[in-house]
Short mmCIF file of C-alpha atoms and ligand atoms in Angstrom, two decimals:
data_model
loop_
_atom_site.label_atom_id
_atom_site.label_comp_id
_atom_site.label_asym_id
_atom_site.label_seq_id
_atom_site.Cartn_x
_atom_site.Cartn_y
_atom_site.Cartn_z
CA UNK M 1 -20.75 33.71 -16.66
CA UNK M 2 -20.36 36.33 -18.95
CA UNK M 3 -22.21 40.00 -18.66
CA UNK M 4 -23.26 40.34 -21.87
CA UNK M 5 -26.79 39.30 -21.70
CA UNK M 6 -29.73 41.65 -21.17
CA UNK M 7 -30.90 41.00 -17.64
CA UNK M 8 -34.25 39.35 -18.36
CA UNK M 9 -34.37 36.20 -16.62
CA UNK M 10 -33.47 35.01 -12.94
CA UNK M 11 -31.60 32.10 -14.23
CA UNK M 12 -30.85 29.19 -12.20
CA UNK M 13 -27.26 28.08 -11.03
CA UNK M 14 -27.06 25.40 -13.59
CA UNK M 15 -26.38 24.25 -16.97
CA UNK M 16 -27.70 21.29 -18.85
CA UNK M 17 -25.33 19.45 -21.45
CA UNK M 18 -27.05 16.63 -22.35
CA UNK M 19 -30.82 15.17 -22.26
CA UNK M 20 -32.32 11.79 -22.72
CA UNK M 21 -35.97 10.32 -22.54
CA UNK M 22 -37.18 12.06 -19.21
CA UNK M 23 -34.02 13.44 -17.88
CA UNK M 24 -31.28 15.58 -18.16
CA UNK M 25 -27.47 15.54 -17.42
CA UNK M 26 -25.62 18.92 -15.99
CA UNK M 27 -21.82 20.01 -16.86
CA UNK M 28 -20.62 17.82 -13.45
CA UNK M 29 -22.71 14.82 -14.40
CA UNK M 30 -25.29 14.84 -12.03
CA UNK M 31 -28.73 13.63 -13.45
CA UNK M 32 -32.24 14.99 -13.38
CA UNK M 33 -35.52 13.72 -13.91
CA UNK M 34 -37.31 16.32 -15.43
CA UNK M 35 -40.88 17.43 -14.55
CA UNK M 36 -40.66 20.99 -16.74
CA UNK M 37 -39.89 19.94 -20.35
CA UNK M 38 -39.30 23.24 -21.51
CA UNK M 39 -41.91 24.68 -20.00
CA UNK M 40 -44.21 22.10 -21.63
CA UNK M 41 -42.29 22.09 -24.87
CA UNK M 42 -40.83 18.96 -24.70
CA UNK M 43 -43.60 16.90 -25.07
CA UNK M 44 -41.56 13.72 -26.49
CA UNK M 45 -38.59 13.89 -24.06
CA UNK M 46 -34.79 14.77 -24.85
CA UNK M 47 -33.14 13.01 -28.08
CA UNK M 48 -36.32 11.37 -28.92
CA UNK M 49 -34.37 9.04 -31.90
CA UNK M 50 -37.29 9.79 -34.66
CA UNK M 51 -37.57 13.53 -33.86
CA UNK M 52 -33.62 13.66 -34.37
CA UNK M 53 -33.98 11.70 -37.27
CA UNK M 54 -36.37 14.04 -39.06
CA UNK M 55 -34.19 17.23 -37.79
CA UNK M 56 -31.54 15.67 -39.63
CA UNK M 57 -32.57 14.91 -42.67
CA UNK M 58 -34.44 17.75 -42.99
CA UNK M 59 -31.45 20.13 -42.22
CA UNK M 60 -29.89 17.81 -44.72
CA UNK M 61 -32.27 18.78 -47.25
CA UNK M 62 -33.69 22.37 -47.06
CA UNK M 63 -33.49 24.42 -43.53
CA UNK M 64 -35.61 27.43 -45.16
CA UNK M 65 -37.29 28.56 -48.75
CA UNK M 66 -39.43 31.70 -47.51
CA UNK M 67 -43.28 32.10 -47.67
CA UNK M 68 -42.66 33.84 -51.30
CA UNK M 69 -42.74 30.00 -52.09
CA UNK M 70 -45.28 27.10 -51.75
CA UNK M 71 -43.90 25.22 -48.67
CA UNK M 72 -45.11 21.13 -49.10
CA UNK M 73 -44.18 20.46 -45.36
CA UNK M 74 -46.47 23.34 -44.17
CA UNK M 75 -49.27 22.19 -46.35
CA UNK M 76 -48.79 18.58 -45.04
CA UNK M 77 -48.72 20.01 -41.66
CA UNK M 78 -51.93 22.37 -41.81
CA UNK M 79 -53.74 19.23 -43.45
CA UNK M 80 -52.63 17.33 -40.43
CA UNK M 81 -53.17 19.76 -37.96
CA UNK M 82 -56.58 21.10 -38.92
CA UNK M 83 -57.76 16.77 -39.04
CA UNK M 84 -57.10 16.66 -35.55
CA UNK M 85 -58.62 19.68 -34.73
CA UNK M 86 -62.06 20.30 -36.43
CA UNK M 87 -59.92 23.58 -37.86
CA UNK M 88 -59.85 25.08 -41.93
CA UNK M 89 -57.12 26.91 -42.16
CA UNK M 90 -53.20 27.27 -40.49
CA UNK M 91 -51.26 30.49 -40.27
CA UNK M 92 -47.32 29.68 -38.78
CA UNK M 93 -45.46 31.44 -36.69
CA UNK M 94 -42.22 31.21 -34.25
CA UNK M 95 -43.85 31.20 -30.96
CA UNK M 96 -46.86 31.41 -28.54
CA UNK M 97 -47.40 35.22 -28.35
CA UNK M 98 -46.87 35.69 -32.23
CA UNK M 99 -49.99 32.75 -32.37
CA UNK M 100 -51.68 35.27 -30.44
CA UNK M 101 -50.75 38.43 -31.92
CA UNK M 102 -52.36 36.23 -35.19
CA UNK M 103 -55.45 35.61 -33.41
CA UNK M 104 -55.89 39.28 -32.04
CA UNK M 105 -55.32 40.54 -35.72
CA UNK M 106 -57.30 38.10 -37.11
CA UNK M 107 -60.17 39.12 -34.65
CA UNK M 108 -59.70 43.34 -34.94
CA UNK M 109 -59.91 42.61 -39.03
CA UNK M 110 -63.28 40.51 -38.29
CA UNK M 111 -64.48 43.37 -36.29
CA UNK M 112 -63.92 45.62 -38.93
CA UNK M 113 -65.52 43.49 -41.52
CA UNK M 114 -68.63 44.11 -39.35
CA UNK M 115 -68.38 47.27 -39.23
CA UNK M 116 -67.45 47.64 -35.84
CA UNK M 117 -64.97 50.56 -35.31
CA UNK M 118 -63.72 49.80 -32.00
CA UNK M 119 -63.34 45.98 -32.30
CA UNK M 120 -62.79 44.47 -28.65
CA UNK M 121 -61.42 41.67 -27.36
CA UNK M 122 -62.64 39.86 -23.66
CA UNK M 123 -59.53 38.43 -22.15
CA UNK M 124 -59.45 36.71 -18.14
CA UNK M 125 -58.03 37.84 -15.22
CA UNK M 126 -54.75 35.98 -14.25
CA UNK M 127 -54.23 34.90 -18.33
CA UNK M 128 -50.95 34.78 -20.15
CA UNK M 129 -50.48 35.19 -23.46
CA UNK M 130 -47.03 36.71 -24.16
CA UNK M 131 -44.98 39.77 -24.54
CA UNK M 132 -45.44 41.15 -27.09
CA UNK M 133 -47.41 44.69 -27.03
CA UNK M 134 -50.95 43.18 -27.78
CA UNK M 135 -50.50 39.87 -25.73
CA UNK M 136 -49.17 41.58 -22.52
CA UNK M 137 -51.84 44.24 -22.63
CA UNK M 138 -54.10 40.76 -23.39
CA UNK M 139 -52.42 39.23 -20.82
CA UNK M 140 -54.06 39.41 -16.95
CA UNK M 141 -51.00 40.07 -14.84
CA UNK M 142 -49.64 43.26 -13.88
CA UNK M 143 -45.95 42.22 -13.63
CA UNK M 144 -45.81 41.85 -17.20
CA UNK M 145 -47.64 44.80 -17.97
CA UNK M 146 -45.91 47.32 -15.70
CA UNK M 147 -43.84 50.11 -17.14
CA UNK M 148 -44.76 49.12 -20.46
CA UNK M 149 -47.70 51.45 -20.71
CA UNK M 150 -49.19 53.30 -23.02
CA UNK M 151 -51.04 49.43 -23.56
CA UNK M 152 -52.93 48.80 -26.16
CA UNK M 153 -57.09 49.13 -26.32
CA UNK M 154 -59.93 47.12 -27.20
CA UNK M 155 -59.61 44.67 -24.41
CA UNK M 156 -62.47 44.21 -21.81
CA UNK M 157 -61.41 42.26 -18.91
CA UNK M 158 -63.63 39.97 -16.97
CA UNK M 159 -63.00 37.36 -14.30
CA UNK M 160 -61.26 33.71 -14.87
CA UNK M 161 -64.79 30.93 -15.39
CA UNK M 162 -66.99 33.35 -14.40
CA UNK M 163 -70.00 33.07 -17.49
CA UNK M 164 -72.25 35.86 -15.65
CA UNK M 165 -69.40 38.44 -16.53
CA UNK M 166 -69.61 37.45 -19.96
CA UNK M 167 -73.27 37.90 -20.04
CA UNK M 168 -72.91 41.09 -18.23
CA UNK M 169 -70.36 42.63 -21.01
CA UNK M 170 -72.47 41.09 -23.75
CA UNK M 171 -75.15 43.13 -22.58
CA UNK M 172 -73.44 46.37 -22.04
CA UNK M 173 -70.33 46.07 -24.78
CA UNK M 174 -71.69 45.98 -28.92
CA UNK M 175 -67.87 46.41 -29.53
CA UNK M 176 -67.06 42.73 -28.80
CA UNK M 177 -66.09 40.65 -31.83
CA UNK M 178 -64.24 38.05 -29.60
CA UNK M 179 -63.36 35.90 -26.51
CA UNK M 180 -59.70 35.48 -25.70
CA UNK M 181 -59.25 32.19 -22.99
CA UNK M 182 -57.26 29.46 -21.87
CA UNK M 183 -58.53 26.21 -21.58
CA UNK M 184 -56.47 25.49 -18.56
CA UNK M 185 -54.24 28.40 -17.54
CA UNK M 186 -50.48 27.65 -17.41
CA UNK M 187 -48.93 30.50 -15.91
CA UNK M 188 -51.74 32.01 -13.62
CA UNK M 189 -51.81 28.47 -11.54
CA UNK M 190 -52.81 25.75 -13.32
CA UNK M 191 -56.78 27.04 -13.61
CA UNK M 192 -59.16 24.41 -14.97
CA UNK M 193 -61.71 25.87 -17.10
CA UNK M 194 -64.80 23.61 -16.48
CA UNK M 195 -66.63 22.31 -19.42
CA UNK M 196 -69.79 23.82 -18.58
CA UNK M 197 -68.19 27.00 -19.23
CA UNK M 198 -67.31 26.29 -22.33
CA UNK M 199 -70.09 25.13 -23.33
CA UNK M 200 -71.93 28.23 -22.47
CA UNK M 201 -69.22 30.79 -23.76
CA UNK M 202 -69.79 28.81 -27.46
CA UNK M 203 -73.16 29.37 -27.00
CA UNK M 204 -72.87 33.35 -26.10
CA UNK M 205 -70.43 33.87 -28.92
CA UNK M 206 -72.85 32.29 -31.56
CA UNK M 207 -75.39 34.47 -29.98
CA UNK M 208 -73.73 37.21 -30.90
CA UNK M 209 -71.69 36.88 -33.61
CA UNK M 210 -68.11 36.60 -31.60
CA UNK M 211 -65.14 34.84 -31.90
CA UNK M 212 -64.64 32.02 -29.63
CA UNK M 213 -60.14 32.15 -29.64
CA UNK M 214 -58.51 29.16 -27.60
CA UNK M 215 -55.01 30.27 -26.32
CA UNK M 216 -53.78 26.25 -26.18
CA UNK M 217 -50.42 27.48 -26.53
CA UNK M 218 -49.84 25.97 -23.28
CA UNK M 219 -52.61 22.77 -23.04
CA UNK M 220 -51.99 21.85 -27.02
CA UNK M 221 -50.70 18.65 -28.61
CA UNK M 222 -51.44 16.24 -26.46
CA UNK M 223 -50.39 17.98 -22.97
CA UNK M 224 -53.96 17.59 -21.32
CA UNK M 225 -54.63 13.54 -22.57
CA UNK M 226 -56.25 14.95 -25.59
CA UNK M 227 -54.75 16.63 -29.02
CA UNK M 228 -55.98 19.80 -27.57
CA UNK M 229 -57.70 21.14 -24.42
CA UNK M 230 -60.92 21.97 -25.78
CA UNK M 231 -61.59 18.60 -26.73
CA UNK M 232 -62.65 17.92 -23.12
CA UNK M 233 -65.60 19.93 -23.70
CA UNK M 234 -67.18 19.11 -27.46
CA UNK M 235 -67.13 22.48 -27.98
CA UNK M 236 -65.08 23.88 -30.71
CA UNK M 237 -63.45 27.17 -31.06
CA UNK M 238 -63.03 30.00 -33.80
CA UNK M 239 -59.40 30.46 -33.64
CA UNK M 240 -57.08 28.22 -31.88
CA UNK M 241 -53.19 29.63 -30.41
CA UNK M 242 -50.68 26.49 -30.57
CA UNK M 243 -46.88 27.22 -30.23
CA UNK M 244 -45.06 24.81 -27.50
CA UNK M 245 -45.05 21.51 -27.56
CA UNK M 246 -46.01 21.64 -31.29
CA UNK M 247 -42.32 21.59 -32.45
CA UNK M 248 -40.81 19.55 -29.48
CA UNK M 249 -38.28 22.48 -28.85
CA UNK M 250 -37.46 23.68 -32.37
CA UNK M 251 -39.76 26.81 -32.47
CA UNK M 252 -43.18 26.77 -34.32
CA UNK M 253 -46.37 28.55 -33.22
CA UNK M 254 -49.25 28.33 -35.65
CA UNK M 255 -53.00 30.41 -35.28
CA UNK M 256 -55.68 28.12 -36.10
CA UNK M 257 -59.17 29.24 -37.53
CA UNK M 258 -62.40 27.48 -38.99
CA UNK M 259 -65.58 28.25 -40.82
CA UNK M 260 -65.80 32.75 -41.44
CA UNK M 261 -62.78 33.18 -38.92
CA UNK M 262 -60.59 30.94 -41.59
CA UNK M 263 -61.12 33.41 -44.65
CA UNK M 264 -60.76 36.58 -42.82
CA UNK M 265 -57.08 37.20 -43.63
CA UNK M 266 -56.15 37.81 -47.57
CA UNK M 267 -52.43 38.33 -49.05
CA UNK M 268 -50.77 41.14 -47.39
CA UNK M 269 -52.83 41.26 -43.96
CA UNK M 270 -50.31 39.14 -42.07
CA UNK M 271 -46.55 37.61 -42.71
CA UNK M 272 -44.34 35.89 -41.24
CA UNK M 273 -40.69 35.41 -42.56
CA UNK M 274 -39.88 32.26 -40.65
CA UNK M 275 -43.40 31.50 -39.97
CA UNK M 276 -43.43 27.74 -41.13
CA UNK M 277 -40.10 26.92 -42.89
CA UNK M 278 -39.38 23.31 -43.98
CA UNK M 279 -37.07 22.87 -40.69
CA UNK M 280 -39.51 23.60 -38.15
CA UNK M 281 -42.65 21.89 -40.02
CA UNK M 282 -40.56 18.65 -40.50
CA UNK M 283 -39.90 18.55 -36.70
CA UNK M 284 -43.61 19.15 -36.00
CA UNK M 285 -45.09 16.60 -38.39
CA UNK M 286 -42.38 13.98 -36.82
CA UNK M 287 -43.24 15.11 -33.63
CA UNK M 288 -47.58 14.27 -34.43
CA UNK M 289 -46.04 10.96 -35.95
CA UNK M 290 -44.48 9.88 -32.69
CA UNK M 291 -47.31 11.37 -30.69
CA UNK M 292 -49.48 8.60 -32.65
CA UNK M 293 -47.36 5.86 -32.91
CA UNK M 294 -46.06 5.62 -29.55
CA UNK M 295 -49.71 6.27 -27.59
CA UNK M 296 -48.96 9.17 -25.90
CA UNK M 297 -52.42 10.65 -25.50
CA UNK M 298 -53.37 7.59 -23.39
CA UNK M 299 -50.21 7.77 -22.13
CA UNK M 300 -50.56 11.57 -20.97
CA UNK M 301 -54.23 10.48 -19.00
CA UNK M 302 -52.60 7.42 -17.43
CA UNK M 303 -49.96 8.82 -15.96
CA UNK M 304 -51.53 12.47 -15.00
CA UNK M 305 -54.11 10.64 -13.27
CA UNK M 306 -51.64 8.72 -11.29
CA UNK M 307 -49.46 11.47 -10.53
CA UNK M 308 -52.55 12.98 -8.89
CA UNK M 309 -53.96 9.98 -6.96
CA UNK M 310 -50.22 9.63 -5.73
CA UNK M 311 -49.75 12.76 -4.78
CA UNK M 312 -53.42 13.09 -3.38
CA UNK M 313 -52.85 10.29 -1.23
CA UNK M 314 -49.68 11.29 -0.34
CA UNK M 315 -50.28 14.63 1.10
CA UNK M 316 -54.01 13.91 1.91
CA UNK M 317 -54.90 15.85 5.29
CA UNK M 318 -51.34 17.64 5.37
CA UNK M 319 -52.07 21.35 5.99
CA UNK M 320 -50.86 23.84 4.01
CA UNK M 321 -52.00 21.94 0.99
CA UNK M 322 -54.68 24.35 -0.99
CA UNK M 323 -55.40 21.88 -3.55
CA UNK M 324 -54.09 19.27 -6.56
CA UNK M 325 -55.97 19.85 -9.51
CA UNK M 326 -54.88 19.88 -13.65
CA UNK M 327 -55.53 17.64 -16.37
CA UNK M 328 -53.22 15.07 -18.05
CA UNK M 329 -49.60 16.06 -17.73
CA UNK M 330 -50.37 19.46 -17.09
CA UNK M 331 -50.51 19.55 -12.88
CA UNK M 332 -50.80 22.09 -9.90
CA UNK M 333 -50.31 22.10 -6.12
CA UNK M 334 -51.44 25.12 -4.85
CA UNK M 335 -49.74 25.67 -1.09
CA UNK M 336 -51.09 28.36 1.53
CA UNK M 337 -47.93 30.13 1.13
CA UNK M 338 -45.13 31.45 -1.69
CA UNK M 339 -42.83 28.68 -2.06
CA UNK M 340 -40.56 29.22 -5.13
CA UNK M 341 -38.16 27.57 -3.02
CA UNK M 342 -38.52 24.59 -3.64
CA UNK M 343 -37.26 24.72 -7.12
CA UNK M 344 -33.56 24.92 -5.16
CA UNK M 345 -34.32 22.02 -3.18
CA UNK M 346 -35.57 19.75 -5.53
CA UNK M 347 -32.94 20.89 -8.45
CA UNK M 348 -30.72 19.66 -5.24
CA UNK M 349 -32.37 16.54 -4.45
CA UNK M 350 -32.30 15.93 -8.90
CA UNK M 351 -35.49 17.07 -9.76
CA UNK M 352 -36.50 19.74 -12.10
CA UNK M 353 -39.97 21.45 -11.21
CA UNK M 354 -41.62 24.51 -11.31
CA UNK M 355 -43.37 27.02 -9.22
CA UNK M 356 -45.78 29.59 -10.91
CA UNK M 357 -48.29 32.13 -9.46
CA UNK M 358 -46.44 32.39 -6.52
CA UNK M 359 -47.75 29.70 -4.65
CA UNK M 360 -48.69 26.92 -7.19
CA UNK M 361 -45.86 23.79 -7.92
CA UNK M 362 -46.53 23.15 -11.79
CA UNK M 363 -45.71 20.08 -13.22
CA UNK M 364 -45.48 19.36 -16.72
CA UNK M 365 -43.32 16.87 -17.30
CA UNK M 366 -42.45 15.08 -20.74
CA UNK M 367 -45.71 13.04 -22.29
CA UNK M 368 -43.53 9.77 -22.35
CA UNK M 369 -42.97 9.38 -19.03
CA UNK M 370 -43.30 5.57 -17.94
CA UNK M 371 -44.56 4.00 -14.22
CA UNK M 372 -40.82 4.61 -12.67
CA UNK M 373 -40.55 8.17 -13.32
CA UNK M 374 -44.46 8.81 -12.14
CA UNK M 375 -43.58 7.22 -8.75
CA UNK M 376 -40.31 9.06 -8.52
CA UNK M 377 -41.63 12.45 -9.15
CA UNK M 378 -44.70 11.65 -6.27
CA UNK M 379 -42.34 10.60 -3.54
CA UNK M 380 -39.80 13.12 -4.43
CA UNK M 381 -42.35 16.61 -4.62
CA UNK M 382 -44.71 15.05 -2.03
CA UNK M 383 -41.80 14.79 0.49
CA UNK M 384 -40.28 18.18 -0.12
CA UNK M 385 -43.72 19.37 0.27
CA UNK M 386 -44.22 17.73 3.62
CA UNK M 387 -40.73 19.05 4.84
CA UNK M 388 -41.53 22.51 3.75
CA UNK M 389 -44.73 22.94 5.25
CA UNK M 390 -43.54 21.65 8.44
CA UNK M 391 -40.60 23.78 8.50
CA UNK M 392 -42.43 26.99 7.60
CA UNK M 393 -45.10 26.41 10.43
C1 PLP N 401 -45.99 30.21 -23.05
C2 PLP N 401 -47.32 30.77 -23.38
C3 PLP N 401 -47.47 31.84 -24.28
C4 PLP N 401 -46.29 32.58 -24.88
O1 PLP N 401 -45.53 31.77 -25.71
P1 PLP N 401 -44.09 32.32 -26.23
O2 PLP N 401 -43.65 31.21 -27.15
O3 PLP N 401 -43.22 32.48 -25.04
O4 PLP N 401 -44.33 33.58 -26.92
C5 PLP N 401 -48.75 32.24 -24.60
N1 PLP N 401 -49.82 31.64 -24.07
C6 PLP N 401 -49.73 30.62 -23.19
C7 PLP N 401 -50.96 30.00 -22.65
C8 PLP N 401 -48.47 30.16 -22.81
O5 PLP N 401 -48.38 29.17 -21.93
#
């Protein structure tokens, strides 16, 4: 292992040589089924045969022009994109906290065109939104924000679902020119916003004149049974944050905006040098393609809701068990107690999961998964589960 990387992550013992479908193979051979893709990036699997295809073909042809040049892919793909979504207009970017960094830009420069001095932004407690400056001071976790200070201002921070706090800072705060919130957050536990909420935050930003910004960075393109989280609810948002699964692995982040949100940025405000080359654009408009053609958004609902039932039924009336909650492919099992532990022991027994939030197993597992690796994955985190809790007490 060499020493010459910065010492940012706390990497796992293994490395991964090969992937296929659902699972992955490490340097001694041994096979995993995967229940992490990524971190919900790899929405169609490992070495999907169309998505490698389009790679090719496209590195074949042109890799990257620049944005000093009309880019046909990235047209294609903002036409596509906004279709699905209700959306005007596509900014690209490289990941999920540039998306963001778009978004909180996009909403300051609103603000402004209001007249409002001190544009701010309401973000949640427990949210995620990256690392850079703005999204980490946007973001509702203290771990990433410590030791980074000075942090930046204009953010008002208000409880996770709770719409009385957003009345309450409606009333008090003129600043406000947006809402910052993820549909379902990824990284805080696998929080369900419910659609009632949503419906009610539209309602209080067209009352007042503020931008309603989806962070589906996370819950986008496809990951929840739906092309995106908020369409759940009928409600649709301002500015939407996409970045993950959008590209299948090859990075891509985009910032999404409709109606006055979609004109508010004009030559010069924002930039991106990579921001939607021909590479990553090709990968993302093969990866819609197979989304389509092979079914995945029932897919995604089919098997999410039997991964719950399984795993409801499995570990009904076992203590220690908080709750199961999530929607499509994008699932949580909250324990009484830490347990990032069990990362080791299923990586041991070949199964690749995650814990986030301390306490909360998160699954999000490839959105082609079929019936045999559904029933796998229940009997294999359900047991594990069982053994810990019993151990631990
Ligand atoms: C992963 C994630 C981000 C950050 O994305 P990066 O590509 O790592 O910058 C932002 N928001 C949400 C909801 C995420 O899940």
């Amino acid at each position: 292992m060499t020493t010459h990387l910065m010492n940012t992550y706390a990497r796992q013992p293994v490395a991964f040589v090969r992937g296929e479908g659902a699972y992955l193979w490490d340097e001694s051979g041994k096979r995993y089924l995967d229940a992490v893709a990524g971190v919900a990036v790899n929405g169609l699997g490992h070495a999907h045969p169309k998505l490698v295809k389009a790679i090719s073909e496209q590195a074949a042809t042109l890799i990257h022009t620049s944005n000093l040049y009309r880019i046909p892919k990235q047209e294609e793909l903002a036409d596509r994109l906004c279709a699905l979504s209700g959306m005007d207009k596509a900014f690209f970017c490289n990941s999920g906290c540039e998306a963001n960094e778009a978004a909180i830009k996009l909403a300051r420069l609103y603000g402004h065109g209001k007249g409002i001095e001190v544009p701010t932004i309401i973000v949640m407690e427990k949210a995620f939104h990256g690392r850079t400056m703005g999204t980490l001071t946007a973001s509702g976790s203290r771990k990433i924000q410590a030791g980074f200070e000075p942090l930046l201002s204009g953010f008002a921070r208000v409880p996770f679902g709770d719409i009385e706090a957003i009345r309450q800072v409606a009333e008090h705060n003129k600043s406000v020119v947006a809402v910052l919130v993820e549909v379902v957050q990824g990284e805080g536990g696998i929080n369900v916003l419910p659609s009632a909420y949503l419906v009610e935050l539209r309602q209080i930003c067209d009352a007042h004149g503020w931008l309603l910004m989806l962070d589906e960075v996370q819950t986008g393109i496809a990951r929840t049974g739906t092309w995106f989280g908020f369409q759940h609810s009928g409600v649709v948002p301002d500015v939407m944050a996409l970045a993950k699964g959008l590209g299948s692995g090859v990075p891509i982040g985009a910032c999404l905006a409709r109606g006055e949100a979609a004109e508010v940025f004009k030559p010069g405000s924002h930039g991106s040098t990579f921001g939607g080359n021909p590479l990553a654009c090709a990968t993302a408009l093969a990866t819609l393609d197979v989304i389509e053609e092979e079914n995945l958004l029932e897919n995604v609902r089919l098997r999410g809701e039997a991964i719950r039932s399984g795993l409801r039924q499995a570990l009904a009336s076992v203590p220690g068990v908080v709750d199961i909650r999530g929607e499509g492919l994008m699932i949580g099992i909250e324990l009484d107690r830490p347990c990032t532990e069990l990362v080791t022991v299923a990586r041991d027994a070949g199964v690749l999961i995650n814990v986030t939030a301390d306490t909360v197993i998160r699954l999000v597992p490839p959105l082609i998964y079929g019936e045999a690796e559904v029933n796998v994955l229940i009997a294999a985190v359900s047991g594990m589960v069982k053994n810990y809790l019993q151990q631990a007490a």
